[in-house]
Coordinates of C-alpha atoms and ligand atoms in Angstrom, one line a residue:
M20 CA -14.3 -69.7 -61.5
D21 CA -15.1 -73.4 -62.2
S22 CA -18.6 -74.7 -62.0
Q23 CA -18.3 -75.8 -58.4
Q24 CA -17.0 -72.4 -57.4
R25 CA -19.9 -70.8 -59.2
R26 CA -22.4 -73.0 -57.3
D27 CA -20.7 -72.2 -54.0
A28 CA -20.7 -68.5 -54.7
A29 CA -24.4 -68.6 -55.7
A30 CA -25.3 -70.4 -52.5
V31 CA -23.4 -68.0 -50.3
D32 CA -24.7 -65.0 -52.2
Q33 CA -28.2 -66.3 -51.9
A34 CA -28.0 -66.7 -48.1
I35 CA -26.6 -63.2 -47.8
I36 CA -29.0 -61.5 -50.2
T37 CA -32.2 -63.2 -49.0
R38 CA -31.4 -62.3 -45.4
R39 CA -33.8 -59.6 -44.3
S40 CA -35.3 -58.6 -41.0
V41 CA -38.4 -60.6 -40.4
R42 CA -41.0 -59.3 -38.0
A43 CA -43.6 -62.1 -37.9
F44 CA -42.8 -65.8 -37.3
L45 CA -44.6 -69.1 -37.4
D46 CA -44.7 -71.0 -34.2
T47 CA -42.9 -73.9 -35.9
P48 CA -40.2 -74.9 -33.5
V49 CA -36.5 -74.8 -34.4
P50 CA -34.7 -77.9 -33.2
R51 CA -32.1 -77.2 -30.5
E52 CA -29.4 -79.0 -32.5
M53 CA -30.0 -76.6 -35.4
V54 CA -29.6 -73.6 -33.2
S55 CA -26.5 -75.1 -31.8
E56 CA -25.1 -75.8 -35.3
I57 CA -25.8 -72.3 -36.4
L58 CA -23.9 -70.9 -33.4
A59 CA -21.0 -73.2 -34.0
V60 CA -20.8 -72.1 -37.7
A61 CA -21.1 -68.4 -36.6
S62 CA -18.3 -68.9 -34.0
R63 CA -15.9 -69.3 -37.0
A64 CA -16.3 -65.5 -37.4
P65 CA -13.0 -63.7 -37.1
S66 CA -12.1 -61.7 -34.1
G67 CA -8.9 -59.7 -33.4
T68 CA -6.3 -62.0 -31.9
N69 CA -9.1 -64.6 -31.6
V70 CA -10.7 -62.9 -28.6
Q71 CA -14.2 -64.3 -29.4
P72 CA -16.1 -61.7 -27.5
W73 CA -19.6 -63.2 -27.8
R74 CA -21.8 -64.8 -25.2
V75 CA -25.3 -65.9 -26.1
Y76 CA -28.5 -66.7 -24.1
V77 CA -30.8 -68.9 -26.2
L78 CA -34.3 -68.7 -25.0
T79 CA -37.2 -70.9 -25.9
G80 CA -40.5 -72.0 -24.3
E81 CA -41.1 -70.8 -20.8
A82 CA -37.8 -69.1 -20.5
K83 CA -38.5 -66.9 -23.5
L84 CA -42.1 -66.1 -22.3
K85 CA -40.9 -65.1 -18.8
L86 CA -38.2 -62.7 -20.2
S87 CA -40.7 -61.2 -22.6
A88 CA -43.2 -60.6 -19.8
D89 CA -40.6 -58.8 -17.7
V90 CA -39.4 -56.6 -20.6
L91 CA -43.0 -55.9 -21.8
A92 CA -43.9 -54.7 -18.3
A93 CA -41.0 -52.3 -18.3
Y94 CA -41.9 -51.2 -21.8
D95 CA -45.5 -50.5 -20.8
D96 CA -44.4 -48.3 -17.9
P97 CA -45.3 -44.7 -18.8
Q98 CA -42.1 -43.6 -17.0
R99 CA -39.9 -46.0 -19.1
D100 CA -37.8 -43.4 -20.8
S101 CA -36.6 -41.9 -17.5
K102 CA -36.3 -45.3 -15.8
Y103 CA -34.6 -47.3 -18.5
R104 CA -31.8 -46.1 -20.7
E105 CA -29.5 -47.8 -23.1
E106 CA -26.0 -48.5 -21.8
Y107 CA -24.3 -47.7 -25.0
P108 CA -25.2 -45.4 -27.8
Y109 CA -26.2 -47.4 -30.9
Y110 CA -27.4 -44.3 -32.8
P111 CA -25.9 -40.8 -33.1
R112 CA -27.1 -38.2 -30.6
E113 CA -27.9 -35.8 -33.5
W114 CA -29.2 -37.2 -36.7
V115 CA -28.0 -35.8 -40.0
K116 CA -28.6 -36.5 -43.6
P117 CA -28.3 -39.0 -45.3
Y118 CA -28.8 -41.3 -42.3
I119 CA -31.9 -39.6 -41.0
D120 CA -33.6 -40.0 -44.3
R121 CA -32.8 -43.7 -44.5
R122 CA -33.9 -44.2 -41.0
R123 CA -37.2 -42.4 -41.6
K124 CA -37.9 -44.2 -44.8
V125 CA -37.6 -47.7 -43.3
G126 CA -39.7 -46.7 -40.4
W127 CA -42.5 -45.2 -42.4
D128 CA -42.4 -48.0 -45.0
L129 CA -43.0 -50.5 -42.3
Y130 CA -45.8 -48.5 -40.7
S131 CA -47.5 -47.8 -44.0
L132 CA -47.5 -51.5 -44.8
L133 CA -49.2 -52.1 -41.4
E134 CA -51.5 -49.1 -42.1
I135 CA -50.3 -47.3 -38.9
S136 CA -50.5 -43.6 -39.3
R137 CA -47.9 -41.2 -37.8
E138 CA -50.5 -39.9 -35.3
D139 CA -51.5 -43.4 -34.0
K140 CA -49.1 -43.6 -31.1
A141 CA -51.0 -46.5 -29.5
R142 CA -50.5 -48.7 -32.5
M143 CA -46.9 -47.6 -32.9
H144 CA -46.3 -48.6 -29.3
A145 CA -48.0 -51.9 -29.9
Q146 CA -46.0 -52.7 -33.0
H147 CA -42.7 -51.7 -31.2
S148 CA -43.7 -54.0 -28.3
R149 CA -43.6 -56.9 -30.7
N150 CA -39.8 -56.7 -30.5
F151 CA -40.1 -57.9 -26.9
T152 CA -41.9 -61.1 -27.8
F153 CA -39.2 -61.6 -30.4
F154 CA -42.0 -61.1 -33.0
D155 CA -43.4 -64.5 -31.8
A156 CA -40.3 -66.4 -33.0
P157 CA -39.8 -69.7 -31.2
V158 CA -36.2 -68.8 -30.4
G159 CA -35.1 -65.5 -28.9
M160 CA -31.4 -64.8 -28.3
I161 CA -29.8 -62.2 -26.0
F162 CA -26.2 -61.3 -26.8
T163 CA -23.7 -59.9 -24.2
I164 CA -20.2 -58.8 -24.2
D165 CA -17.6 -58.4 -21.4
R166 CA -17.4 -54.7 -20.5
I167 CA -13.6 -54.9 -20.4
L168 CA -13.6 -55.3 -24.2
E169 CA -13.1 -52.3 -26.5
Q170 CA -14.6 -51.0 -29.8
G171 CA -12.6 -53.5 -31.9
S172 CA -14.5 -56.4 -30.2
W173 CA -17.8 -54.8 -31.1
L174 CA -16.6 -54.9 -34.7
D175 CA -15.9 -58.7 -34.2
Y176 CA -19.3 -59.0 -32.6
G177 CA -21.1 -57.7 -35.7
M178 CA -19.4 -60.3 -37.8
F179 CA -20.6 -63.0 -35.5
L180 CA -24.1 -61.7 -35.6
Q181 CA -24.1 -61.5 -39.4
S182 CA -22.7 -65.0 -39.5
I183 CA -25.6 -66.3 -37.4
M184 CA -28.1 -64.6 -39.7
V185 CA -26.5 -66.0 -42.9
A186 CA -26.1 -69.5 -41.4
A187 CA -29.8 -69.4 -40.4
R188 CA -30.8 -68.3 -43.9
A189 CA -28.9 -71.2 -45.4
R190 CA -31.1 -73.5 -43.4
G191 CA -34.4 -71.8 -44.4
L192 CA -34.7 -69.8 -41.2
D193 CA -35.1 -66.1 -40.7
T194 CA -33.9 -63.6 -38.1
C195 CA -34.4 -60.1 -36.9
P196 CA -31.5 -58.4 -35.0
Q197 CA -32.9 -56.3 -32.2
A198 CA -31.3 -53.3 -30.6
A199 CA -34.7 -52.5 -29.0
F200 CA -33.7 -54.7 -26.1
T201 CA -30.8 -52.5 -25.0
Q202 CA -33.1 -49.9 -23.4
F203 CA -34.1 -52.7 -21.0
H204 CA -30.7 -54.1 -20.2
A205 CA -31.3 -53.7 -16.5
V206 CA -34.4 -55.9 -16.6
I207 CA -32.7 -58.5 -18.8
S208 CA -29.6 -58.4 -16.6
S209 CA -31.5 -59.2 -13.4
H210 CA -33.7 -61.7 -15.2
L211 CA -30.8 -63.7 -16.7
R212 CA -28.7 -63.1 -13.7
L213 CA -25.9 -61.6 -15.7
T214 CA -22.6 -60.9 -14.0
G215 CA -21.7 -57.3 -13.6
D216 CA -19.1 -57.7 -16.3
E217 CA -21.7 -58.5 -19.0
M218 CA -23.2 -55.8 -21.1
V219 CA -26.3 -56.5 -23.3
V220 CA -25.4 -56.0 -27.0
C221 CA -28.7 -56.8 -28.6
G222 CA -31.3 -59.5 -29.1
M223 CA -32.3 -61.5 -32.1
A224 CA -35.4 -63.4 -33.1
L225 CA -34.9 -66.7 -35.0
G226 CA -37.4 -68.9 -36.6
Y227 CA -39.5 -69.6 -39.7
A228 CA -41.0 -66.4 -41.3
D229 CA -44.7 -66.1 -41.5
P230 CA -45.3 -65.9 -45.3
A231 CA -48.8 -64.4 -44.8
A232 CA -47.6 -61.4 -42.6
I233 CA -47.7 -58.1 -44.4
E234 CA -44.7 -56.7 -42.5
N235 CA -42.6 -59.5 -44.0
T236 CA -43.1 -58.0 -47.4
L237 CA -41.1 -54.9 -46.4
S238 CA -38.2 -54.4 -48.8
T239 CA -35.3 -52.1 -47.9
E240 CA -33.1 -50.3 -50.3
R241 CA -29.4 -50.1 -50.6
E242 CA -27.1 -47.5 -52.2
P243 CA -25.4 -48.7 -55.3
V244 CA -21.7 -49.6 -55.0
S245 CA -20.8 -46.5 -57.1
E246 CA -22.2 -44.4 -54.2
F247 CA -20.1 -45.9 -51.4
A248 CA -17.0 -47.3 -53.0
R249 CA -14.1 -45.7 -54.8
F250 CA -11.9 -47.9 -56.9
L251 CA -8.3 -46.6 -57.0
S252 CA -5.7 -48.1 -59.3
Ligands
LIG30 C1 -27.8 -54.4 -34.7 C2 -29.1 -54.2 -35.3 C3 -30.2 -53.9 -34.5 C4 -31.5 -53.8 -35.0 N1 -32.5 -53.6 -34.2 C5 -33.8 -53.7 -34.6 C6 -34.9 -53.7 -33.7 O1 -34.7 -53.5 -32.5 N2 -36.1 -53.9 -34.2 C7 -36.3 -54.1 -35.5 O2 -37.5 -54.2 -35.9 N3 -35.3 -54.1 -36.4 C8 -34.1 -53.9 -36.0 N4 -33.0 -54.0 -36.9 C9 -33.3 -54.2 -38.3 C10 -33.0 -53.0 -39.2 O3 -34.1 -52.1 -39.2 C11 -32.8 -53.6 -40.6 O4 -31.6 -54.4 -40.7 C12 -32.6 -52.5 -41.7 O5 -33.8 -51.7 -41.8 C13 -32.4 -53.1 -43.1 O6 -33.3 -54.1 -43.4 P1 -33.1 -55.6 -43.7 O7 -32.4 -56.2 -42.4 O8 -34.4 -56.2 -43.9 O9 -32.2 -55.7 -44.8 C14 -31.7 -54.0 -36.4 C15 -30.6 -54.2 -37.2 C16 -29.3 -54.3 -36.7 C17 -28.2 -54.6 -37.6

């Protein structure tokens, strides 16, 4: 690698490595042009036969507040789990090791930072509800996919989402991808007047991280390369 390549690699690595899920944002606005630029960069993500399966609803100001109010009302309904169900399974029906351990660890690490005990269902509910205000980020995004598309396009979709998060990071912004919205796809669907062909994939918060928020100090672990990769030669 020459010195320019080393600088480029360092900048790309930095954007990837410093990406983390941020769960408290400042109210500093993000210029619309910057959001548009991030989406244009992310749309360079690959997709099988260049299908480009993504569709994005970018919500700010009143539009974001109104969607949040509708989803929060649904979330606060005591009957929510029978009334509102995910349209696609994001998680396995039955959890097994090692995934269940990793899932529990990140959950409890977050709640212990916030000093929320396992018994305190009210505070857990309140913390989870912060998803639906996009953790107060000035920009909330809802992503949809055409139902006709298959599993391969969901793979492409992940690349698009990661590209948004990395492009945001390169501009000093932070994100939180949010599957929490999927339970309330029917509310979102009628609020955004989605066509019957569109399925809600997830949401995402975008903005400037609040450096004073304790939840933003959460650090998550990763398995070492030797645990998940085999080198064959
Ligand atoms: C598709 C997707 C959906 C997620 N949904 C949520 C969510 O609804 N709420 C939340 O707080 N975090 C959500 N996360 C964040 C994960 O918990 C997080 O990525 C993981 O714990 C690793 O931490 P890191 O992103 O800080 O590296 C989601 C992540 C992904 C990739």
